[in-house]
Tab-separated table of C-alpha atoms and ligand atoms in Angstrom:
chain	number	residue	atom	x	y	z
A	1	MET	CA	0.000	0.000	0.000
A	2	LYS	CA	1.209	3.548	-0.714
A	3	PRO	CA	2.394	5.499	2.375
A	4	VAL	CA	-0.484	7.351	4.002
A	5	GLU	CA	1.119	10.765	3.269
A	6	LEU	CA	0.986	9.955	-0.445
A	7	LEU	CA	-2.572	8.699	-0.224
A	8	ARG	CA	-3.513	11.907	1.545
A	9	SER	CA	-1.705	14.123	-0.928
A	10	ASP	CA	-3.696	12.294	-3.648
A	11	THR	CA	-6.809	13.359	-1.703
A	12	PRO	CA	-6.788	17.174	-1.592
A	13	ALA	CA	-9.894	17.415	0.618
A	14	CYS	CA	-7.953	15.781	3.495
A	15	ARG	CA	-6.337	19.167	4.110
A	16	GLU	CA	-9.687	20.851	4.630
A	17	LEU	CA	-11.863	18.199	6.184
A	18	LEU	CA	-11.999	15.383	8.655
A	19	HIS	CA	-13.997	12.932	6.574
A	20	PHE	CA	-15.552	10.032	8.490
A	21	ASN	CA	-18.425	9.574	6.045
A	22	ASN	CA	-16.782	7.114	3.686
A	23	ALA	CA	-19.746	4.748	3.945
A	24	GLY	CA	-21.940	7.567	2.618
A	25	SER	CA	-19.656	8.866	-0.103
A	26	SER	CA	-15.881	8.899	0.197
A	27	LEU	CA	-13.369	11.497	-1.021
A	28	GLN	CA	-12.142	10.970	-4.571
A	29	PRO	CA	-8.417	10.620	-5.135
A	30	ARG	CA	-6.987	13.077	-7.648
A	31	PRO	CA	-6.610	10.573	-10.553
A	32	VAL	CA	-10.347	9.826	-10.416
A	33	THR	CA	-11.434	13.462	-10.520
A	34	ASP	CA	-8.840	14.192	-13.223
A	35	ALA	CA	-10.136	11.358	-15.420
A	36	VAL	CA	-13.740	12.577	-15.097
A	37	LEU	CA	-12.823	16.212	-15.797
A	38	GLN	CA	-10.622	15.295	-18.751
A	39	HIS	CA	-13.414	13.342	-20.327
A	40	LEU	CA	-15.944	16.116	-19.761
A	41	LEU	CA	-13.530	18.563	-21.429
A	42	LEU	CA	-13.130	16.139	-24.308
A	43	GLU	CA	-16.918	16.068	-24.676
A	44	GLN	CA	-16.919	19.869	-24.658
A	45	ARG	CA	-14.262	19.966	-27.393
A	46	LEU	CA	-15.267	17.026	-29.588
A	47	GLY	CA	-18.903	16.186	-28.923
A	48	GLY	CA	-20.204	13.350	-26.746
A	49	TYR	CA	-20.049	10.433	-29.193
A	50	GLU	CA	-16.712	11.521	-30.609
A	51	ALA	CA	-15.237	11.887	-27.106
A	52	ALA	CA	-16.393	8.365	-26.187
A	53	GLN	CA	-14.765	7.073	-29.350
A	54	ALA	CA	-11.522	8.927	-28.663
A	55	ASN	CA	-11.485	7.621	-25.076
A	56	ALA	CA	-12.738	4.109	-25.906
A	57	GLU	CA	-9.782	2.417	-24.262
A	58	ALA	CA	-10.424	4.201	-20.961
A	59	GLY	CA	-14.054	3.006	-21.168
A	60	GLN	CA	-12.898	-0.584	-21.767
A	61	GLN	CA	-10.644	-0.406	-18.731
A	62	PHE	CA	-13.791	-0.417	-16.629
A	63	TYR	CA	-14.205	-4.149	-17.297
A	64	THR	CA	-10.577	-5.150	-16.769
A	65	ALA	CA	-10.218	-3.079	-13.585
A	66	PHE	CA	-13.337	-4.610	-12.010
A	67	ALA	CA	-12.337	-8.093	-13.150
A	68	ALA	CA	-9.039	-7.593	-11.305
A	69	LEU	CA	-10.821	-6.225	-8.224
A	70	LEU	CA	-13.324	-9.093	-8.038
A	71	ASN	CA	-11.213	-11.908	-9.519
A	72	CYS	CA	-13.488	-12.676	-12.453
A	73	ASN	CA	-13.580	-12.374	-16.229
A	74	PRO	CA	-14.110	-8.868	-17.712
A	75	ARG	CA	-17.105	-10.341	-19.588
A	76	GLU	CA	-18.823	-10.901	-16.238
A	77	ILE	CA	-18.858	-7.159	-15.427
A	78	ALA	CA	-21.460	-4.527	-16.329
A	79	TYR	CA	-21.705	-0.808	-15.672
A	80	VAL	CA	-24.839	0.561	-13.974
A	81	GLU	CA	-25.675	4.001	-12.635
A	82	ASN	CA	-25.858	2.861	-9.014
A	83	ALA	CA	-26.008	-0.251	-6.886
A	84	SER	CA	-29.771	-0.208	-6.399
A	85	ARG	CA	-30.379	-0.179	-10.150
A	86	GLY	CA	-28.027	-3.126	-10.648
A	87	TRP	CA	-29.502	-5.083	-7.776
A	88	ASN	CA	-33.052	-4.575	-9.065
A	89	LEU	CA	-32.089	-5.423	-12.648
A	90	LEU	CA	-30.773	-8.753	-11.422
A	91	LEU	CA	-33.665	-9.442	-9.075
A	92	GLN	CA	-36.187	-8.760	-11.818
A	93	ALA	CA	-34.321	-11.033	-14.234
A	94	ILE	CA	-34.734	-14.128	-12.043
A	95	PRO	CA	-37.606	-16.288	-13.341
A	96	PHE	CA	-39.472	-16.808	-10.061
A	97	ASP	CA	-42.614	-18.932	-9.735
A	98	ALA	CA	-45.396	-18.125	-7.287
A	99	GLY	CA	-44.617	-19.777	-3.963
A	100	ASP	CA	-40.827	-19.528	-4.353
A	101	HIS	CA	-38.950	-18.402	-1.248
A	102	ILE	CA	-36.279	-15.716	-1.044
A	103	VAL	CA	-33.993	-15.782	1.970
A	104	THR	CA	-32.402	-12.595	3.229
A	105	GLY	CA	-30.869	-11.253	6.437
A	106	VAL	CA	-32.110	-8.848	9.064
A	107	SER	CA	-29.326	-6.411	8.076
A	108	GLU	CA	-30.392	-6.273	4.438
A	109	TYR	CA	-30.116	-2.800	2.928
A	110	ALA	CA	-33.484	-1.025	3.221
A	111	SER	CA	-34.161	-0.502	-0.497
A	112	ASN	CA	-33.204	-4.110	-1.232
A	113	TYR	CA	-35.648	-5.413	1.330
A	114	LEU	CA	-38.382	-3.084	0.052
A	115	SER	CA	-37.782	-4.345	-3.500
A	116	LEU	CA	-38.089	-7.919	-2.246
A	117	LEU	CA	-41.314	-6.994	-0.482
A	118	HIS	CA	-42.687	-5.423	-3.647
A	119	LEU	CA	-41.726	-8.431	-5.763
A	120	ALA	CA	-43.109	-10.849	-3.193
A	121	LYS	CA	-46.452	-9.029	-3.244
A	122	THR	CA	-46.698	-8.897	-7.029
A	123	LYS	CA	-45.443	-12.435	-7.733
A	124	GLY	CA	-46.695	-14.327	-4.696
A	125	LEU	CA	-43.243	-15.044	-3.255
A	126	VAL	CA	-42.321	-15.649	0.366
A	127	ILE	CA	-39.471	-13.783	2.103
A	128	ASP	CA	-37.655	-15.457	4.993
A	129	VAL	CA	-35.604	-13.034	7.090
A	130	ILE	CA	-32.755	-14.713	8.986
A	131	PRO	CA	-31.753	-13.069	12.286
A	132	ASN	CA	-28.186	-12.280	13.274
A	133	SER	CA	-26.337	-14.219	15.959
A	134	ALA	CA	-24.799	-12.519	19.021
A	135	SER	CA	-21.784	-11.469	16.931
A	136	GLY	CA	-24.109	-9.399	14.736
A	137	GLN	CA	-23.380	-11.667	11.770
A	138	ILE	CA	-26.080	-13.634	10.002
A	139	ASP	CA	-26.915	-16.781	11.991
A	140	LEU	CA	-25.491	-19.512	9.771
A	141	GLU	CA	-27.323	-22.337	11.533
A	142	LYS	CA	-30.681	-20.639	11.097
A	143	LEU	CA	-29.741	-19.841	7.503
A	144	GLU	CA	-28.892	-23.479	6.827
A	145	ASP	CA	-32.206	-24.601	8.365
A	146	ALA	CA	-34.092	-22.179	6.107
A	147	LEU	CA	-32.458	-23.368	2.879
A	148	ASP	CA	-34.998	-25.966	1.754
A	149	ASP	CA	-36.017	-26.791	-1.801
A	150	LYS	CA	-38.499	-23.893	-1.972
A	151	VAL	CA	-35.675	-21.349	-1.777
A	152	ARG	CA	-34.772	-19.831	-5.133
A	153	LEU	CA	-32.530	-16.967	-4.027
A	154	VAL	CA	-30.397	-15.881	-1.102
A	155	ALA	CA	-29.876	-12.106	-1.080
A	156	LEU	CA	-27.348	-10.817	1.433
A	157	THR	CA	-25.794	-7.438	2.185
A	158	HIS	CA	-22.119	-8.150	2.797
A	159	ILE	CA	-21.376	-5.099	4.983
A	160	PRO	CA	-24.538	-3.325	6.115
A	161	SER	CA	-24.633	0.456	6.040
A	162	GLN	CA	-26.035	0.467	9.576
A	163	SER	CA	-23.421	-1.553	11.461
A	164	GLY	CA	-19.727	-2.326	11.438
A	165	VAL	CA	-20.304	-6.033	10.858
A	166	ILE	CA	-18.819	-7.965	7.941
A	167	HIS	CA	-21.144	-10.882	7.191
A	168	PRO	CA	-19.533	-14.258	6.408
A	169	ALA	CA	-20.260	-14.113	2.681
A	170	ALA	CA	-18.080	-17.105	1.762
A	171	GLU	CA	-19.861	-19.371	4.267
A	172	VAL	CA	-23.204	-18.238	2.880
A	173	GLY	CA	-21.902	-18.872	-0.647
A	174	ARG	CA	-20.827	-22.387	0.304
A	175	LEU	CA	-24.302	-23.215	1.678
A	176	CYS	CA	-25.929	-21.857	-1.473
A	177	GLN	CA	-23.581	-23.732	-3.810
A	178	GLN	CA	-24.185	-27.042	-2.023
A	179	ARG	CA	-27.919	-26.610	-2.656
A	180	ARG	CA	-27.633	-24.920	-6.054
A	181	ILE	CA	-29.468	-21.837	-4.791
A	182	LEU	CA	-28.751	-18.485	-6.470
A	183	PHE	CA	-26.726	-16.093	-4.320
A	184	LEU	CA	-26.929	-12.311	-4.850
A	185	LEU	CA	-24.428	-10.300	-2.806
A	186	ASP	CA	-24.791	-6.577	-2.144
A	187	ALA	CA	-21.164	-5.439	-2.005
A	188	CYS	CA	-21.976	-1.754	-1.867
A	189	GLN	CA	-20.055	-1.153	1.369
A	190	SER	CA	-17.544	-3.965	0.944
A	191	ALA	CA	-16.147	-3.033	-2.492
A	192	GLY	CA	-13.003	-1.051	-1.694
A	193	GLN	CA	-13.349	-1.791	2.020
A	194	THR	CA	-12.498	-5.476	2.054
A	195	VAL	CA	-11.062	-8.120	-0.255
A	196	LEU	CA	-13.761	-9.346	-2.638
A	197	ASP	CA	-13.137	-12.541	-4.576
A	198	VAL	CA	-16.272	-13.822	-6.288
A	199	ASN	CA	-14.783	-17.291	-6.676
A	200	GLU	CA	-13.996	-17.589	-3.029
A	201	ILE	CA	-17.372	-16.158	-2.036
A	202	GLN	CA	-19.125	-18.246	-4.707
A	203	CYS	CA	-21.789	-15.639	-5.329
A	204	ASP	CA	-23.633	-15.749	-8.653
A	205	MET	CA	-24.320	-12.021	-8.781
A	206	LEU	CA	-22.845	-9.021	-7.005
A	207	THR	CA	-23.611	-5.313	-7.099
A	208	GLY	CA	-21.848	-2.213	-5.836
A	209	SER	CA	-21.684	1.527	-5.930
A	210	GLY	CA	-18.860	3.790	-7.127
A	211	ARG	CA	-18.938	6.588	-4.583
A	212	LYS	CA	-18.400	4.698	-1.319
A	213	TYR	CA	-15.260	2.799	-0.312
A	214	LEU	CA	-14.171	2.623	-3.952
A	215	ARG	CA	-13.874	6.428	-3.984
A	216	GLY	CA	-15.385	6.784	-7.450
A	217	PRO	CA	-17.730	9.478	-8.777
A	218	ARG	CA	-21.335	9.755	-7.636
A	219	GLY	CA	-23.983	8.298	-9.939
A	220	THR	CA	-21.890	5.249	-10.861
A	221	GLY	CA	-22.079	1.552	-10.023
A	222	PHE	CA	-21.185	-1.908	-11.262
A	223	MET	CA	-22.324	-5.476	-11.207
A	224	TYR	CA	-20.905	-8.939	-11.627
A	225	VAL	CA	-22.880	-11.813	-13.172
A	226	ARG	CA	-21.365	-15.305	-13.241
A	227	HIS	CA	-21.170	-16.297	-16.890
A	228	SER	CA	-22.725	-19.718	-16.321
A	229	ILE	CA	-26.024	-18.200	-15.098
A	230	LEU	CA	-26.307	-15.528	-17.798
A	231	ASP	CA	-28.812	-17.385	-19.975
A	232	PHE	CA	-30.893	-18.416	-17.003
A	233	LEU	CA	-31.584	-14.743	-16.213
A	234	LYS	CA	-34.230	-12.900	-18.231
A	235	PRO	CA	-33.447	-9.163	-18.398
A	236	ALA	CA	-36.590	-7.070	-17.992
A	237	THR	CA	-35.565	-4.527	-20.633
A	238	VAL	CA	-33.993	-4.767	-24.093
A	239	ASP	CA	-31.636	-2.096	-25.339
A	240	LEU	CA	-30.098	-2.015	-28.794
A	241	SER	CA	-26.611	-2.168	-27.303
A	242	ALA	CA	-27.505	-5.273	-25.270
A	243	ILE	CA	-28.445	-7.415	-28.271
A	244	SER	CA	-27.797	-8.176	-31.935
A	245	TRP	CA	-30.924	-7.465	-33.985
A	246	LEU	CA	-30.644	-10.187	-36.608
A	247	GLN	CA	-34.057	-10.177	-38.287
A	248	ARG	CA	-37.165	-8.006	-38.073
A	249	ASN	CA	-38.659	-10.199	-35.326
A	250	HIS	CA	-35.569	-11.798	-33.915
A	251	PHE	CA	-32.677	-10.639	-31.746
A	252	GLU	CA	-29.975	-12.355	-29.735
A	253	TRP	CA	-28.625	-11.220	-26.392
A	254	ARG	CA	-24.970	-10.280	-26.032
A	255	ASP	CA	-23.037	-13.169	-24.589
A	256	ASP	CA	-21.769	-11.216	-21.578
A	257	ALA	CA	-22.980	-9.277	-18.552
A	258	ARG	CA	-23.258	-6.138	-20.655
A	259	ARG	CA	-26.652	-7.382	-21.820
A	260	PHE	CA	-27.841	-5.566	-18.668
A	261	GLU	CA	-26.362	-2.241	-19.764
A	262	LEU	CA	-28.044	0.595	-21.633
A	263	PHE	CA	-26.364	2.424	-24.508
A	264	GLU	CA	-26.764	5.834	-22.882
A	265	HIS	CA	-24.799	6.272	-19.708
A	266	TYR	CA	-22.516	8.663	-17.820
A	267	VAL	CA	-19.330	7.992	-19.811
A	268	ALA	CA	-17.124	10.331	-17.748
A	269	GLY	CA	-18.372	8.675	-14.572
A	270	LYS	CA	-17.722	5.192	-15.906
A	271	ILE	CA	-14.170	6.199	-16.843
A	272	GLY	CA	-13.683	7.752	-13.396
A	273	LEU	CA	-14.978	4.605	-11.697
A	274	ALA	CA	-12.608	2.467	-13.781
A	275	VAL	CA	-9.720	4.600	-12.492
A	276	ALA	CA	-11.049	4.255	-8.923
A	277	ALA	CA	-11.247	0.445	-9.194
A	278	GLN	CA	-7.715	0.277	-10.598
A	279	TYR	CA	-6.523	2.625	-7.835
A	280	ALA	CA	-7.983	0.214	-5.249
A	281	VAL	CA	-6.296	-2.771	-6.933
A	282	ASP	CA	-2.924	-0.991	-7.239
A	283	ASN	CA	-3.111	0.071	-3.624
A	284	ASN	CA	-3.305	-3.585	-2.503
A	285	MET	CA	-6.732	-4.515	-1.189
A	286	ILE	CA	-5.363	-6.931	1.424
A	287	GLU	CA	-3.278	-4.208	3.050
A	288	SER	CA	-5.807	-1.421	2.751
A	289	ALA	CA	-8.577	-3.648	4.193
A	290	ALA	CA	-6.340	-4.359	7.200
A	291	VAL	CA	-5.713	-0.634	7.733
A	292	ILE	CA	-9.444	0.141	7.565
A	293	GLN	CA	-10.178	-2.596	10.134
A	294	ARG	CA	-7.423	-1.360	12.436
A	295	LEU	CA	-8.628	2.257	12.260
A	296	GLY	CA	-12.245	1.177	12.778
A	297	HIS	CA	-11.262	-0.761	15.908
A	298	ARG	CA	-9.202	2.143	17.228
A	299	LEU	CA	-12.087	4.554	16.706
A	300	ARG	CA	-14.476	2.233	18.556
A	301	GLN	CA	-12.019	1.850	21.426
A	302	GLN	CA	-11.493	5.602	21.801
A	303	LEU	CA	-15.174	6.467	21.473
A	304	ALA	CA	-16.073	3.767	24.006
A	305	SER	CA	-13.797	5.411	26.564
A	306	ILE	CA	-15.813	8.659	26.467
A	307	VAL	CA	-18.425	8.878	29.229
A	308	GLY	CA	-21.894	8.864	27.661
A	309	VAL	CA	-20.905	7.155	24.392
A	310	ARG	CA	-22.324	3.724	23.554
A	311	ILE	CA	-20.986	1.637	20.701
A	312	HIS	CA	-23.590	-0.354	18.736
A	313	ASP	CA	-21.399	-2.621	16.636
A	314	SER	CA	-22.361	-6.077	17.889
A	315	GLY	CA	-19.580	-8.226	19.280
A	316	PHE	CA	-17.205	-5.281	19.824
A	317	ILE	CA	-14.738	-5.992	22.632
A	318	ALA	CA	-12.807	-2.891	23.659
A	319	GLU	CA	-9.993	-4.906	25.278
A	320	ALA	CA	-9.398	-7.040	22.174
A	321	SER	CA	-6.513	-6.097	19.885
A	322	GLN	CA	-8.878	-6.540	16.923
A	323	CYS	CA	-12.430	-7.742	16.165
A	324	SER	CA	-12.105	-9.587	12.889
A	325	HIS	CA	-15.852	-9.448	12.090
A	326	LEU	CA	-15.954	-5.637	12.252
A	327	GLY	CA	-14.797	-3.206	9.566
A	328	GLY	CA	-14.504	0.551	9.127
A	329	ILE	CA	-18.115	1.490	9.886
A	330	VAL	CA	-18.549	2.566	13.500
A	331	THR	CA	-22.001	3.074	14.985
A	332	PHE	CA	-22.636	4.736	18.319
A	333	ASN	CA	-24.848	7.107	20.213
A	334	THR	CA	-24.474	9.749	22.876
A	335	PRO	CA	-26.935	11.557	25.145
A	336	LEU	CA	-27.413	14.086	22.306
A	337	PRO	CA	-29.915	13.465	19.500
A	338	ALA	CA	-27.900	11.888	16.686
A	339	GLU	CA	-28.629	14.713	14.275
A	340	THR	CA	-27.560	17.393	16.764
A	341	LEU	CA	-24.205	15.704	17.235
A	342	GLN	CA	-23.701	15.338	13.502
A	343	GLN	CA	-24.501	19.027	12.967
A	344	ARG	CA	-22.183	20.160	15.760
A	345	LEU	CA	-19.352	18.140	14.253
A	346	GLN	CA	-20.075	19.476	10.799
A	347	THR	CA	-19.630	23.071	11.963
A	348	GLN	CA	-15.996	22.042	12.637
A	349	ARG	CA	-15.733	20.498	9.170
A	350	ILE	CA	-15.979	16.988	10.565
A	351	ASN	CA	-18.138	14.762	8.380
A	352	SER	CA	-20.126	11.863	9.819
A	353	SER	CA	-23.689	10.659	9.317
A	354	VAL	CA	-26.906	9.662	11.040
A	355	LEU	CA	-28.606	6.265	10.779
A	356	ARG	CA	-32.338	6.649	11.035
A	357	GLN	CA	-34.512	3.969	12.513
A	358	ARG	CA	-37.147	4.497	9.822
A	359	ASN	CA	-34.534	3.491	7.191
A	360	THR	CA	-33.229	0.455	9.022
A	361	ARG	CA	-36.508	-0.851	10.349
A	362	LEU	CA	-35.749	-4.600	10.314
A	363	GLU	CA	-32.538	-4.480	12.311
A	364	PHE	CA	-33.081	-1.416	14.494
A	365	GLU	CA	-36.582	-2.429	15.548
A	366	ASP	CA	-35.275	-5.870	16.571
A	367	ARG	CA	-32.415	-4.295	18.489
A	368	GLY	CA	-34.557	-1.553	20.048
A	369	LEU	CA	-32.442	1.219	18.530
A	370	GLY	CA	-33.575	4.724	17.567
A	371	ASP	CA	-31.568	7.097	15.387
A	372	ILE	CA	-27.831	6.734	16.016
A	373	ASN	CA	-24.539	8.179	14.724
A	374	ARG	CA	-22.189	6.628	12.188
A	375	ALA	CA	-18.518	7.413	11.621
A	376	SER	CA	-16.871	5.457	8.808
A	377	VAL	CA	-13.113	5.464	8.296
A	378	HIS	CA	-10.998	4.789	5.228
A	379	TYR	CA	-7.338	3.872	4.784
A	380	PHE	CA	-6.401	7.536	4.198
A	381	ASN	CA	-7.693	8.510	7.647
A	382	THR	CA	-5.225	8.648	10.528
A	383	GLU	CA	-5.012	8.044	14.253
A	384	THR	CA	-4.561	11.805	14.720
A	385	GLU	CA	-7.924	12.321	13.037
A	386	ILE	CA	-9.466	9.675	15.274
A	387	ALA	CA	-8.170	11.506	18.351
A	388	ARG	CA	-9.508	14.812	16.987
A	389	PHE	CA	-12.891	13.254	16.213
A	390	CYS	CA	-13.185	11.803	19.715
A	391	ASP	CA	-12.189	15.135	21.322
A	392	ALA	CA	-14.848	16.871	19.240
A	393	VAL	CA	-17.491	14.306	20.298
A	394	GLU	CA	-16.484	14.662	23.949
A	395	GLN	CA	-16.733	18.459	23.787
A	396	ALA	CA	-20.029	18.364	21.898
A	397	ILE	CA	-21.720	16.232	24.549
A	398	ALA	CA	-20.083	17.902	27.592
B	1	PLP	C1	-25.305	-1.722	1.789
B	1	PLP	C2	-25.865	-0.825	0.734
B	1	PLP	N1	-26.491	-1.371	-0.314
B	1	PLP	C3	-27.008	-0.621	-1.305
B	1	PLP	C4	-26.922	0.741	-1.271
B	1	PLP	C5	-27.520	1.537	-2.396
B	1	PLP	O1	-26.512	2.031	-3.200
B	1	PLP	P1	-26.841	3.119	-4.328
B	1	PLP	O2	-27.187	4.376	-3.608
B	1	PLP	O3	-25.598	3.210	-5.148
B	1	PLP	O4	-27.983	2.600	-5.104
B	1	PLP	C6	-26.282	1.368	-0.195
B	1	PLP	C7	-26.208	2.843	-0.119
B	1	PLP	O5	-25.986	3.417	0.909
B	1	PLP	C8	-25.727	0.550	0.830
B	1	PLP	O6	-25.096	1.085	1.878
């Protein structure tokens, strides 16, 4: 991994801000912003189609960079405008029959769960929600019990936006593979935060967003579709660029994941996201994931030592040198309303966020939580920033 000073000098905003909102939208490194701006200028000079043509290689790098990040073939990658769009495209392409079951976890991302609910209502499907165990991770025994022959899909959020937990995706993948059940992984918070190897995880489909731990532009996302399941899926929409139109009444789908793409897209953003994915790969995901985990643990430890602060990341042990199931997302509350604390920090140019119970109903209702605070660290953050953040929290609640 590059030395932190270099990573920070690549990230100009570090000089101005203390950014602990990487789970919301991280800070772009300079090469990403430069790539986006250069392409926009090219569009200004040449015209949109001509700029895309002139920069075609940069557009193609999207597929090779994500293949390297996820350990798959570039033909298994597609560009989408955000993770939710990709996730829904895949969900809607699965040929469900009435009565089929979908298994998900209590930490599933809110919009994912709502989409499942909508689909279940319109197609007569059944959703089984598996609780978490005491560690905050999905209960693998209960999951295994639920995986009977009615189950068509397991949909799991790898790292939830509302807790620091990393769910055991590879164990879930193994259970699904043994039973030949489709496995859709939401890697929105894990892409760029932790090592993602689709072969090790054995997921059939995976979706993610550009702006979070990958540090790409807003309005960008990606998905992975295992080549062997491509023809089993039935895309809900047909776009000229996704097919070959062979005869008046006959077309054939592209033989790769790009059959889910649309011709018109944010080309500059796609190029920027390709640079962000390559930046993550070049920076060594194993090392950067370890740094994020270490900083997350340190932040939890220091926050926990402040009177009035409660940490909500399940299974956190302050005395431990590390909690291997927890990542860079730290959730906590103080005697102040969560929003008041966030606003007080923001006046000092300290970015964090608020998790609202109404957006995390499944998990927060079960755990009896209201709105709480979230601080999410990245590898370019430092221990000095953690100390400054904790001082600011302490002063805000004094
Ligand atoms: C775990 C998780 N999944 C999905 C999403 C949705 O991503 P997008 O906003 O790119 O659609 C988010 C966004 O916060 C998320 O945290």
